PDB file of C-alpha atoms and ligand atoms in Angstrom:
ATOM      1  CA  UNK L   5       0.000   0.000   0.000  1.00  0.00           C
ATOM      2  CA  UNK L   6       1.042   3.448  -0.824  1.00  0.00           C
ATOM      3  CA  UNK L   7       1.918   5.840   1.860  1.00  0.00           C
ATOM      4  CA  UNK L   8       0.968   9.485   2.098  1.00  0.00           C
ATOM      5  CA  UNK L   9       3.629  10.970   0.934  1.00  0.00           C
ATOM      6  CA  UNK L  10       4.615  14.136  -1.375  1.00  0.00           C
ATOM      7  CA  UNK L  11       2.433  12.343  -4.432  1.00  0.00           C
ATOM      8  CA  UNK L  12      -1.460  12.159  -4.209  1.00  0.00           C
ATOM      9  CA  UNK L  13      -2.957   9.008  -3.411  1.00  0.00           C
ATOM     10  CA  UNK L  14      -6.527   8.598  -5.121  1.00  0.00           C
ATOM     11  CA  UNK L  15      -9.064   6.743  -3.577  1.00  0.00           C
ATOM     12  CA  UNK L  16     -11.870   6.092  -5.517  1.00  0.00           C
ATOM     13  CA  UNK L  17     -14.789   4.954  -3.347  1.00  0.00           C
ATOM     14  CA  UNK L  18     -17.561   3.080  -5.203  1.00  0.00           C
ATOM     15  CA  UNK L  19     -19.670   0.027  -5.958  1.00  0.00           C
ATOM     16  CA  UNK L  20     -22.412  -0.813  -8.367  1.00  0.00           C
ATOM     17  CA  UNK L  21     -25.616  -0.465  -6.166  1.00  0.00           C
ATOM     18  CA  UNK L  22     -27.154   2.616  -4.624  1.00  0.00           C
ATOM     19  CA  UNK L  23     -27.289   3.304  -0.959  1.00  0.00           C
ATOM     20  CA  UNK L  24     -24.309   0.751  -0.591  1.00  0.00           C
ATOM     21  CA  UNK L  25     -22.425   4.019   1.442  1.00  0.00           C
ATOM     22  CA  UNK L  26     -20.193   5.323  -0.779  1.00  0.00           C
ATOM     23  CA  UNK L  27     -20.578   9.334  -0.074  1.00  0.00           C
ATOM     24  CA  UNK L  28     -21.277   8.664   3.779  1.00  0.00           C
ATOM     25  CA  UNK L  29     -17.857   6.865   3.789  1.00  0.00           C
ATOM     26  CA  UNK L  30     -16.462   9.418   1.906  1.00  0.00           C
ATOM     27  CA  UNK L  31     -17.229  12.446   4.038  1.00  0.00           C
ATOM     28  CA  UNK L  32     -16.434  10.757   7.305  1.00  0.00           C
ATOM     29  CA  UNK L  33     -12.937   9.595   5.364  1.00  0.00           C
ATOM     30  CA  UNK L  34     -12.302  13.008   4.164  1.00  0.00           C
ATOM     31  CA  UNK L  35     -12.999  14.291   7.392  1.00  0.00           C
ATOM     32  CA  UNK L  36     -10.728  12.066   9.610  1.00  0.00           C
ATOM     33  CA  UNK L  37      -8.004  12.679   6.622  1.00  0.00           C
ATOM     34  CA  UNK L  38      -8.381  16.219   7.837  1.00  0.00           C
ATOM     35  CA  UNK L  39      -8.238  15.520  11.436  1.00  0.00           C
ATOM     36  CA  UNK L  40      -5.291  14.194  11.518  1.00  0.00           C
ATOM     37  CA  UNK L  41      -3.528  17.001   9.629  1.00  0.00           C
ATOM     38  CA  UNK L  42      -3.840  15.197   5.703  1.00  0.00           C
ATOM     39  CA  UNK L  43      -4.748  17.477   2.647  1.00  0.00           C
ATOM     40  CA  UNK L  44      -7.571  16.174   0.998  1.00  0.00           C
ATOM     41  CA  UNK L  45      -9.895  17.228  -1.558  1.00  0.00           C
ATOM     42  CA  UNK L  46     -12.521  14.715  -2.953  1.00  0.00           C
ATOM     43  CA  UNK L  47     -14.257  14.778  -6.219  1.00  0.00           C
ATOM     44  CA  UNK L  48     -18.490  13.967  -5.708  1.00  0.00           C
ATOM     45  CA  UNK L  49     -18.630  12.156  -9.956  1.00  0.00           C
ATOM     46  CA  UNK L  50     -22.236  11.316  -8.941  1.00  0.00           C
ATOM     47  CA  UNK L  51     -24.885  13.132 -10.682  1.00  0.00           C
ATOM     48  CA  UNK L  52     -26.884  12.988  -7.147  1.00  0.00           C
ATOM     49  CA  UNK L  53     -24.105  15.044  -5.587  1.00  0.00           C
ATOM     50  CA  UNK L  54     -24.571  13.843  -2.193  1.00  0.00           C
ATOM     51  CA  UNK L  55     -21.127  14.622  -1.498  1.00  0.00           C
ATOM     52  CA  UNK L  56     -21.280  18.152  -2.730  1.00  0.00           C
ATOM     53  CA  UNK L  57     -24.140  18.801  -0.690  1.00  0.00           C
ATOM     54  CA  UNK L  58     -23.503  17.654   2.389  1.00  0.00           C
ATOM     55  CA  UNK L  59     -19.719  19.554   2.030  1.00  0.00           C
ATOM     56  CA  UNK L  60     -22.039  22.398   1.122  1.00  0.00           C
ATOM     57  CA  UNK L  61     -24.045  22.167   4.590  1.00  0.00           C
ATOM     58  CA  UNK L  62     -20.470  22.076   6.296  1.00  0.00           C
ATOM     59  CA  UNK L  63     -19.853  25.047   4.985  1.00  0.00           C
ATOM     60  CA  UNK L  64     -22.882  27.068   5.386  1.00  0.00           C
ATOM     61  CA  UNK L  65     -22.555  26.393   9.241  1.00  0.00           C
ATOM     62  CA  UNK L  66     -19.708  27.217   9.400  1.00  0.00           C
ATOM     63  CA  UNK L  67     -17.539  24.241  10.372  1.00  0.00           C
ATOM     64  CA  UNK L  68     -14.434  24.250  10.016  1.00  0.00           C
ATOM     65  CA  UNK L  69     -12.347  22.779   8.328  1.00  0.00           C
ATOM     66  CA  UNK L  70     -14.306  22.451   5.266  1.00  0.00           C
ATOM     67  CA  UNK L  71     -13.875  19.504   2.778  1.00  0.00           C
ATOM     68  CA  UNK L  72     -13.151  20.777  -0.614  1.00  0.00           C
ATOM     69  CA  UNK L  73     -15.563  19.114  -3.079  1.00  0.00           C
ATOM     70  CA  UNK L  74     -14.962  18.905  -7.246  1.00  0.00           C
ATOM     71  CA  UNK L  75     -17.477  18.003  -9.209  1.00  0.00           C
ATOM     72  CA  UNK L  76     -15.749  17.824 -12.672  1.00  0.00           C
ATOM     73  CA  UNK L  77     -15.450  15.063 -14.927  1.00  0.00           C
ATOM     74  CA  UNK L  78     -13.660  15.965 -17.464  1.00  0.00           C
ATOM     75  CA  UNK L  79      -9.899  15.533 -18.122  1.00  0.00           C
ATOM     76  CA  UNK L  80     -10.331  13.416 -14.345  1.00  0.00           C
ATOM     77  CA  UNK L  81      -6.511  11.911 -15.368  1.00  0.00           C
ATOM     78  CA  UNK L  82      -5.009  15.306 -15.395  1.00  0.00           C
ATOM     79  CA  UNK L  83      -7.085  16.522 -12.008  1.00  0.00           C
ATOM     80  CA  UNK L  84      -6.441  13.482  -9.712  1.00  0.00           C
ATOM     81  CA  UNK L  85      -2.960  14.112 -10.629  1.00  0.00           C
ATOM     82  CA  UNK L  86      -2.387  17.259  -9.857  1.00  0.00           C
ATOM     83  CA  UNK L  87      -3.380  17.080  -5.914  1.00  0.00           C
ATOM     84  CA  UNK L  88      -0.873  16.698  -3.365  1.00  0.00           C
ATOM     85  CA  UNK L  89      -1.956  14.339  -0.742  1.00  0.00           C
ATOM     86  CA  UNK L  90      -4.784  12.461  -0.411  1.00  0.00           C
ATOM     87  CA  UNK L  91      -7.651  12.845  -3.432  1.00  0.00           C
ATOM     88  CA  UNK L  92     -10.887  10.710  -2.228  1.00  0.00           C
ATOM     89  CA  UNK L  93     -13.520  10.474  -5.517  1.00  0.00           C
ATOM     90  CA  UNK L  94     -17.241   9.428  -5.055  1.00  0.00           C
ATOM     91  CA  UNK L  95     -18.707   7.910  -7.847  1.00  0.00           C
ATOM     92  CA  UNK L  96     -21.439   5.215  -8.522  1.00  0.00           C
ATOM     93  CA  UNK L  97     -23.285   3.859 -11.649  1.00  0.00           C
ATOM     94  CA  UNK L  98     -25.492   7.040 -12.394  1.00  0.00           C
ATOM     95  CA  UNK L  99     -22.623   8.196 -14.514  1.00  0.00           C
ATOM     96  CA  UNK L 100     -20.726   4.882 -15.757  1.00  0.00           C
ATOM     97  CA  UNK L 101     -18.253   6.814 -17.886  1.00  0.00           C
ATOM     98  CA  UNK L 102     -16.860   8.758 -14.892  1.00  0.00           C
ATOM     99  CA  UNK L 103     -17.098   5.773 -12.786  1.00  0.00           C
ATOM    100  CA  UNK L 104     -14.255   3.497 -15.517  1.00  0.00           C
ATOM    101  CA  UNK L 105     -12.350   6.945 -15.882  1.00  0.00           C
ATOM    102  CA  UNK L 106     -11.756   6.982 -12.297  1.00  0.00           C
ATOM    103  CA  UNK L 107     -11.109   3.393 -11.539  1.00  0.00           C
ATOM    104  CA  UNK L 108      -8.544   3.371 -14.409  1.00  0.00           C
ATOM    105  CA  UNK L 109      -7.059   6.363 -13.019  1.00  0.00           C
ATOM    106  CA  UNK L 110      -7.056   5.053  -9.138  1.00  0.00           C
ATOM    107  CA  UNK L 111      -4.410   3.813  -7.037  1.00  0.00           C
ATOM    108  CA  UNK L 112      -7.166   1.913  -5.311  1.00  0.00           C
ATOM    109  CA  UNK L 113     -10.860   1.025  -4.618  1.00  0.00           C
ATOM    110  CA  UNK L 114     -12.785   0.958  -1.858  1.00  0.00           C
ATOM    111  CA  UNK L 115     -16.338  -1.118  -2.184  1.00  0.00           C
ATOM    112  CA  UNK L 116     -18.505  -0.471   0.543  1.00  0.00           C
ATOM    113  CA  UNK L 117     -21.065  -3.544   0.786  1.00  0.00           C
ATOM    114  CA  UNK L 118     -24.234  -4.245   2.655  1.00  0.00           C
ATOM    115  CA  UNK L 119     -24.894  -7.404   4.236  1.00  0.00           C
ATOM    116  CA  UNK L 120     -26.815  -9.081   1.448  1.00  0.00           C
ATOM    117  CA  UNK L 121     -27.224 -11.369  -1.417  1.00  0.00           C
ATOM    118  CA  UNK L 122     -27.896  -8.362  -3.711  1.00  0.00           C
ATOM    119  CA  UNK L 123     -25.212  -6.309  -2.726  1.00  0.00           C
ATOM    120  CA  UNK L 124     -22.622  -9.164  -2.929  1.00  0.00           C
ATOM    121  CA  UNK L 125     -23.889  -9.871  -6.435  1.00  0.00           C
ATOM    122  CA  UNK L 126     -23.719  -6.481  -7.823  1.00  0.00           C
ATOM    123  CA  UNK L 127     -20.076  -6.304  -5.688  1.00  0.00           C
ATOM    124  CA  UNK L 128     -19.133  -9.266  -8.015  1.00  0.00           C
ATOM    125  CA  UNK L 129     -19.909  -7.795 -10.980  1.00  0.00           C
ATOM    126  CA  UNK L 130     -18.238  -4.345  -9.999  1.00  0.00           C
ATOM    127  CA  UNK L 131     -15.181  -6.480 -10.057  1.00  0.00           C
ATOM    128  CA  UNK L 132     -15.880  -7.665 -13.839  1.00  0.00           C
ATOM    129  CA  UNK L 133     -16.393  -4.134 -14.604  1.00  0.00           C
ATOM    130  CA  UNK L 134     -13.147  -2.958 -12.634  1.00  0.00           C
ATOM    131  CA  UNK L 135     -10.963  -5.403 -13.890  1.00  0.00           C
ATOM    132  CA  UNK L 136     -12.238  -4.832 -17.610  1.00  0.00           C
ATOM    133  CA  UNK L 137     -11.788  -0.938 -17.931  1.00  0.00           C
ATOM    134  CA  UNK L 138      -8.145  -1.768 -16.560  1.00  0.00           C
ATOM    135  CA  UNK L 139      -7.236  -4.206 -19.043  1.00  0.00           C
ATOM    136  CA  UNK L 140      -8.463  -2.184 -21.562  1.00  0.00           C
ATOM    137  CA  UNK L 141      -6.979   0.866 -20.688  1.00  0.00           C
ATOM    138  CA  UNK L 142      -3.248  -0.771 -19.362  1.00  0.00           C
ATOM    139  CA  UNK L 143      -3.218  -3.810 -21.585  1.00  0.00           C
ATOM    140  CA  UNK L 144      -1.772  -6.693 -19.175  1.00  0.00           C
ATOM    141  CA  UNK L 145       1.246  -5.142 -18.008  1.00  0.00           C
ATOM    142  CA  UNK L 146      -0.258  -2.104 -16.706  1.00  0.00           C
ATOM    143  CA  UNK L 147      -0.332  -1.239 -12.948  1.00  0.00           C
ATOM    144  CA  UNK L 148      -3.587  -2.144 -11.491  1.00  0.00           C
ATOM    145  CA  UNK L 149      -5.594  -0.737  -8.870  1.00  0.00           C
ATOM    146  CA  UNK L 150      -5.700  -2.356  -5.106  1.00  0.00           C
ATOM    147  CA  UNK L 151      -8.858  -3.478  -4.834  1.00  0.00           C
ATOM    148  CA  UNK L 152     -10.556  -3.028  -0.871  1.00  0.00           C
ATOM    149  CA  UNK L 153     -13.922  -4.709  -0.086  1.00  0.00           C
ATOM    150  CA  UNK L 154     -15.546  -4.162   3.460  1.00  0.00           C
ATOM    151  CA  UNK L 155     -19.094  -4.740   5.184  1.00  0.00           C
ATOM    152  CA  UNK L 156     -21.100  -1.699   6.142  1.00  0.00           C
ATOM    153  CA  UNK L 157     -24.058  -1.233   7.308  1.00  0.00           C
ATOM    154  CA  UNK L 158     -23.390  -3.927   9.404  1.00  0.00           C
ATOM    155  CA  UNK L 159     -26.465  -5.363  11.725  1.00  0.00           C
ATOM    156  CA  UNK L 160     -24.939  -4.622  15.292  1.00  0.00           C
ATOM    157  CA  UNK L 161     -26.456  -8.005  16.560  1.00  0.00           C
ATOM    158  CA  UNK L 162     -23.990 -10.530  16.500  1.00  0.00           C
ATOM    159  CA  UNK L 163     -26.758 -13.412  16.468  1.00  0.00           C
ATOM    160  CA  UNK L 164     -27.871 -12.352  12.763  1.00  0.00           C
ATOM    161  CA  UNK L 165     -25.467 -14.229  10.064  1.00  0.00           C
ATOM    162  CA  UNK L 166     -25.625 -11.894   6.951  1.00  0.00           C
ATOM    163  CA  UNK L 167     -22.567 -10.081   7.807  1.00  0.00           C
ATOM    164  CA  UNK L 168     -20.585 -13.174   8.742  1.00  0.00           C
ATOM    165  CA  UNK L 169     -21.287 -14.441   5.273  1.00  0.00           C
ATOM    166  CA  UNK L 170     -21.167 -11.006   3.320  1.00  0.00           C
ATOM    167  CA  UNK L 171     -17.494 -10.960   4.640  1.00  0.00           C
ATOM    168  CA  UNK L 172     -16.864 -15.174   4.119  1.00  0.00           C
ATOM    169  CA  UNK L 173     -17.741 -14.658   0.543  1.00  0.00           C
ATOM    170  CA  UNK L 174     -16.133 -11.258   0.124  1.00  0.00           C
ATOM    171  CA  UNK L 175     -12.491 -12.752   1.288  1.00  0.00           C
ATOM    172  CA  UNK L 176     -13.040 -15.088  -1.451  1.00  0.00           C
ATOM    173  CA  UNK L 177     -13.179 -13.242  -4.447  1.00  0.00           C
ATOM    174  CA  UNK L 178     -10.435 -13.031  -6.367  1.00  0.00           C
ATOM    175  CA  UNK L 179      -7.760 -10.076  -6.432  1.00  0.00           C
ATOM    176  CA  UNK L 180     -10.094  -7.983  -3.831  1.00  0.00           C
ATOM    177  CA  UNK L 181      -8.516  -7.886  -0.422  1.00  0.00           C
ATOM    178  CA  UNK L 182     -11.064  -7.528   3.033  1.00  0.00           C
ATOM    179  CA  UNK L 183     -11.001  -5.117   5.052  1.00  0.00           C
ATOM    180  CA  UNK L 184     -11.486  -6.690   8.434  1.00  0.00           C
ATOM    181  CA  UNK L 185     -13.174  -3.909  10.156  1.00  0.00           C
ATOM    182  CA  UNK L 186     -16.728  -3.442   9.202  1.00  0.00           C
ATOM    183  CA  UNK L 187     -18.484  -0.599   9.652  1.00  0.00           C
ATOM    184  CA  UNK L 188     -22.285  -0.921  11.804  1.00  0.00           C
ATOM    185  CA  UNK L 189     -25.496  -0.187  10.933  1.00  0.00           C
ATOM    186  CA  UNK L 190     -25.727   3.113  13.079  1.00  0.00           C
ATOM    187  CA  UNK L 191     -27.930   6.147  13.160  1.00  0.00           C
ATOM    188  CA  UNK L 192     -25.243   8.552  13.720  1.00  0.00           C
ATOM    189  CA  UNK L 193     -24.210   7.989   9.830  1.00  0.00           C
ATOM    190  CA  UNK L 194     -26.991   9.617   9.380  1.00  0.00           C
ATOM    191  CA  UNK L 195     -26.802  12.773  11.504  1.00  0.00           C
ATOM    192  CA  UNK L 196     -23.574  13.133   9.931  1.00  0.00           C
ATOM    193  CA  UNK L 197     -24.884  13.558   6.551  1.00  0.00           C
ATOM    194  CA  UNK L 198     -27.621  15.822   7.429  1.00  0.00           C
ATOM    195  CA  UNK L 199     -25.658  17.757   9.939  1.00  0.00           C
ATOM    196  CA  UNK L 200     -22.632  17.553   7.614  1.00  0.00           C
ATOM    197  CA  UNK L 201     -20.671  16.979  10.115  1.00  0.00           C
ATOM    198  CA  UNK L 202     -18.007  13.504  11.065  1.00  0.00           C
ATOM    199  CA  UNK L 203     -19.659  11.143  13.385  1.00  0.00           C
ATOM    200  CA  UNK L 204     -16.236  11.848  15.415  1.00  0.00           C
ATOM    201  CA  UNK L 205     -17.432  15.915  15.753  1.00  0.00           C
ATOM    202  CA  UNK L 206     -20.780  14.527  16.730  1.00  0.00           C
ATOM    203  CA  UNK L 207     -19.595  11.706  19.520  1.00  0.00           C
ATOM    204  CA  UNK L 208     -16.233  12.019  21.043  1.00  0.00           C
ATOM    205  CA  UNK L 209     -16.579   8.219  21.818  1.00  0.00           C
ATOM    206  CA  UNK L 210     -19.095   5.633  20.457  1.00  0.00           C
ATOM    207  CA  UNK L 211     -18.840   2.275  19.363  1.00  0.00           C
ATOM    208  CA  UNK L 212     -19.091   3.977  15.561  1.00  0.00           C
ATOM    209  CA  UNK L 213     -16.214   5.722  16.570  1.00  0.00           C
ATOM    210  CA  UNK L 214     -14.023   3.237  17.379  1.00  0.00           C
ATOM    211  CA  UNK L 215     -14.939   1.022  14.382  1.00  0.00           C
ATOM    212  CA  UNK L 216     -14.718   4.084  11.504  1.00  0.00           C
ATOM    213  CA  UNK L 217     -11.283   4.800  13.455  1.00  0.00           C
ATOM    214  CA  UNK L 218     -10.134   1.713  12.971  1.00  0.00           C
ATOM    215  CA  UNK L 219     -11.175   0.796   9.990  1.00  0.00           C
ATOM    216  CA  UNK L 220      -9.505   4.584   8.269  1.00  0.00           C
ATOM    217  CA  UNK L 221      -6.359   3.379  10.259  1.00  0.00           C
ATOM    218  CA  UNK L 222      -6.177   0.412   8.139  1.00  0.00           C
ATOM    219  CA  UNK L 223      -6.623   1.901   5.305  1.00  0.00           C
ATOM    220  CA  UNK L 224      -4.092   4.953   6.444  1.00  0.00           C
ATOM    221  CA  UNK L 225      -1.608   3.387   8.161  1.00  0.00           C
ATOM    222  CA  UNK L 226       0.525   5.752   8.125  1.00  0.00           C
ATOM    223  CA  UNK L 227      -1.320   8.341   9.386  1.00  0.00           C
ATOM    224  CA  UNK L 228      -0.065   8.427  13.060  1.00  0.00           C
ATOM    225  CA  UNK L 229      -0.397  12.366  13.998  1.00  0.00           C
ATOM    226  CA  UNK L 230      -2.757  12.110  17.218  1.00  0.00           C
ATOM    227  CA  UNK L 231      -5.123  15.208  17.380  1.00  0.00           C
ATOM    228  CA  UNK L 232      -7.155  16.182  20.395  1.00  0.00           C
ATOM    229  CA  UNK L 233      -9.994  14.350  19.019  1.00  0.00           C
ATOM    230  CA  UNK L 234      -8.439  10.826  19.140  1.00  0.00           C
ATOM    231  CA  UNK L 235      -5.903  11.216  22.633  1.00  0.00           C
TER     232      UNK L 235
HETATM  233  N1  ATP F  17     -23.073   2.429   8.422  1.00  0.00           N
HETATM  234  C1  ATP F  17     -24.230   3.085   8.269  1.00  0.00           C
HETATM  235  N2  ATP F  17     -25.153   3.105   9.261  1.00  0.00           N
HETATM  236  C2  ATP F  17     -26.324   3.739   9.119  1.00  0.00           C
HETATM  237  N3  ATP F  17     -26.684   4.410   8.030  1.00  0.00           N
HETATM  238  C3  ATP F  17     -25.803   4.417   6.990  1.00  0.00           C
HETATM  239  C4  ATP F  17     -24.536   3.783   7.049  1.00  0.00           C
HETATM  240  N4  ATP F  17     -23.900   3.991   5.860  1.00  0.00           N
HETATM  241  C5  ATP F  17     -24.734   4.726   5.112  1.00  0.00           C
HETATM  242  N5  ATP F  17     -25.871   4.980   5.791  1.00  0.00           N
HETATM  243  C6  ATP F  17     -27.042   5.742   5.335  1.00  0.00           C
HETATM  244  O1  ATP F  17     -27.561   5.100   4.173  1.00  0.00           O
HETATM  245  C7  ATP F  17     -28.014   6.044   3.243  1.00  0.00           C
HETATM  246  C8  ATP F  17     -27.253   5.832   1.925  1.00  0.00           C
HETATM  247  O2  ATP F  17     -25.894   6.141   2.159  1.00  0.00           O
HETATM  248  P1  ATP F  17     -25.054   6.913   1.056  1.00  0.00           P
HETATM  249  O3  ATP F  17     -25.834   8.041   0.487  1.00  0.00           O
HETATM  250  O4  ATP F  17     -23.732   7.213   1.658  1.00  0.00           O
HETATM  251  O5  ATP F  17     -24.909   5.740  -0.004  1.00  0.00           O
HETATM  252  P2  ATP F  17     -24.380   5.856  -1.500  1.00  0.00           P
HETATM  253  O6  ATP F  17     -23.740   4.551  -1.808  1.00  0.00           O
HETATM  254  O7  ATP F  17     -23.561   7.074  -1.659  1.00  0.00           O
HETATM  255  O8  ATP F  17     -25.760   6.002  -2.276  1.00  0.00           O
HETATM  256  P3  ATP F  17     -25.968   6.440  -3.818  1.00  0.00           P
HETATM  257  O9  ATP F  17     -25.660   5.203  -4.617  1.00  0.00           O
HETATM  258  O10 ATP F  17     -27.401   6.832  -3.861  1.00  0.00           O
HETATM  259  O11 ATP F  17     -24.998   7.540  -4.093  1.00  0.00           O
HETATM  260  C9  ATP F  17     -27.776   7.425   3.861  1.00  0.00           C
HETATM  261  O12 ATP F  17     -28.960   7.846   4.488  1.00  0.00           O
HETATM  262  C10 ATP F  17     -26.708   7.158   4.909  1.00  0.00           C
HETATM  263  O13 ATP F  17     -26.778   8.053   5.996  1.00  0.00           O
HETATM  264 MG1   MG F  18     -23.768   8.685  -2.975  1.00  0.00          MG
END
């Protein structure tokens, strides 16, 4: 895995299906990015602009720091490029031409996937779709983007399977790796979009704290600066 270091690291956050939790993941990434002293700016691809809105709430009241929000597609090669840091890009299927321009021009994926036969079927074919634009675009030698999977919208009741088996079939697909933190089904995701806020600015310490904190750390490793927030 790439560290964060002079070069911009794009992360390009998506997955077939709608509602799966790409722009809540997003925001709360682009957020914690921030917290711990990162530059980020993220790019909302998604005609919906979820993303864009929600930054737009943060700004309107005033919370600081903002997250800076693009919302251009074109020439995407030349603008993920030319960010230092870390560049986070929402996109889904509403706009599938945006969505193969950014996966060819990623250093990785994220795939955010509910607990359920659905999702896992429309994660599986996300795959096909990843692993075709690349081969197109690269030919066979080309460098290839890391490919994350991880459960969210977890049920928080440990006695219901689906997430158990979401996760058993997700380590099995090929050339995806798992991230082994999920992330719960919890109502503070959704305050955070409506308040446009991080669910770490709206609950010092929760149980979706400590599993979005620990599932960013994987993902950032090397982001070690300890803020306020976190000691
Ligand atoms: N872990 C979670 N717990 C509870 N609610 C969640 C969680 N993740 C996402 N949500 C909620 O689910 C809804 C859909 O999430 P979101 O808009 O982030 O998905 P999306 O993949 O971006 O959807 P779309 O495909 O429409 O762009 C939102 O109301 C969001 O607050
Ligand atoms: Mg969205």
């Amino acid at each position: 895995m790439k560290s964060s270091g002079k070069k911009g690291q794009v992360t390009v956050i998506a997955n077939l299906k709608g509602g799966s939790g790409k722009s809540t993941v997003t925001f709360n990434l682009g957020l914690w990015l921030q917290m711990k002293g990162q530059p980020v700016v993220a790019y909302d691809l998604d005609p919906q602009c979820t993303l864009g809105d929600v930054a737009e709430v943060r700004r309107e009241e005033g919370y600081a720091p903002p997250l800076v929000v693009y919302q251009d597609t074109d020439r995407l090669k030349d603008l993920l490029r030319m960010h230092p840091g870390q560049v986070l890009v929402d996109v889904g299927a509403a706009n599938m031409v945006a969505m193969k321009e950014a996966i060819v021009n990623a250093d990785r994926i994220l795939i955010p996937v509910p607990p359920s036969q659905p999702d896992v079927w429309a994660t599986q074919r996300f795959i096909g779709i990843v692993n075709e634009a690349v081969e197109k675009h690269n030919g066979k030698k080309g460098t290839e983007p890391e490919l994350f999977a991880f459960v969210n919208r977890a049920d928080t009741h440990r006695a219901i399977r689906e997430s158990d088996e979401t996760e058993e079939v997700l380590a099995q697909l090929k050339g995806i790796k798992l991230i082994p933190y999920r992330l719960c089904q919890r109502t503070i995701y959704r305050r955070s979009l409506s308040e446009g806020l991080g669910i770490f600015e709206l609950s010092r310490r929760s149980k979706a704290v400590e599993e979005f904190s620990l599932f960013a750390e994987f993902l950032f490793p090397d982001i070690k600066i300890r803020t306020k927030l976190n000691s």
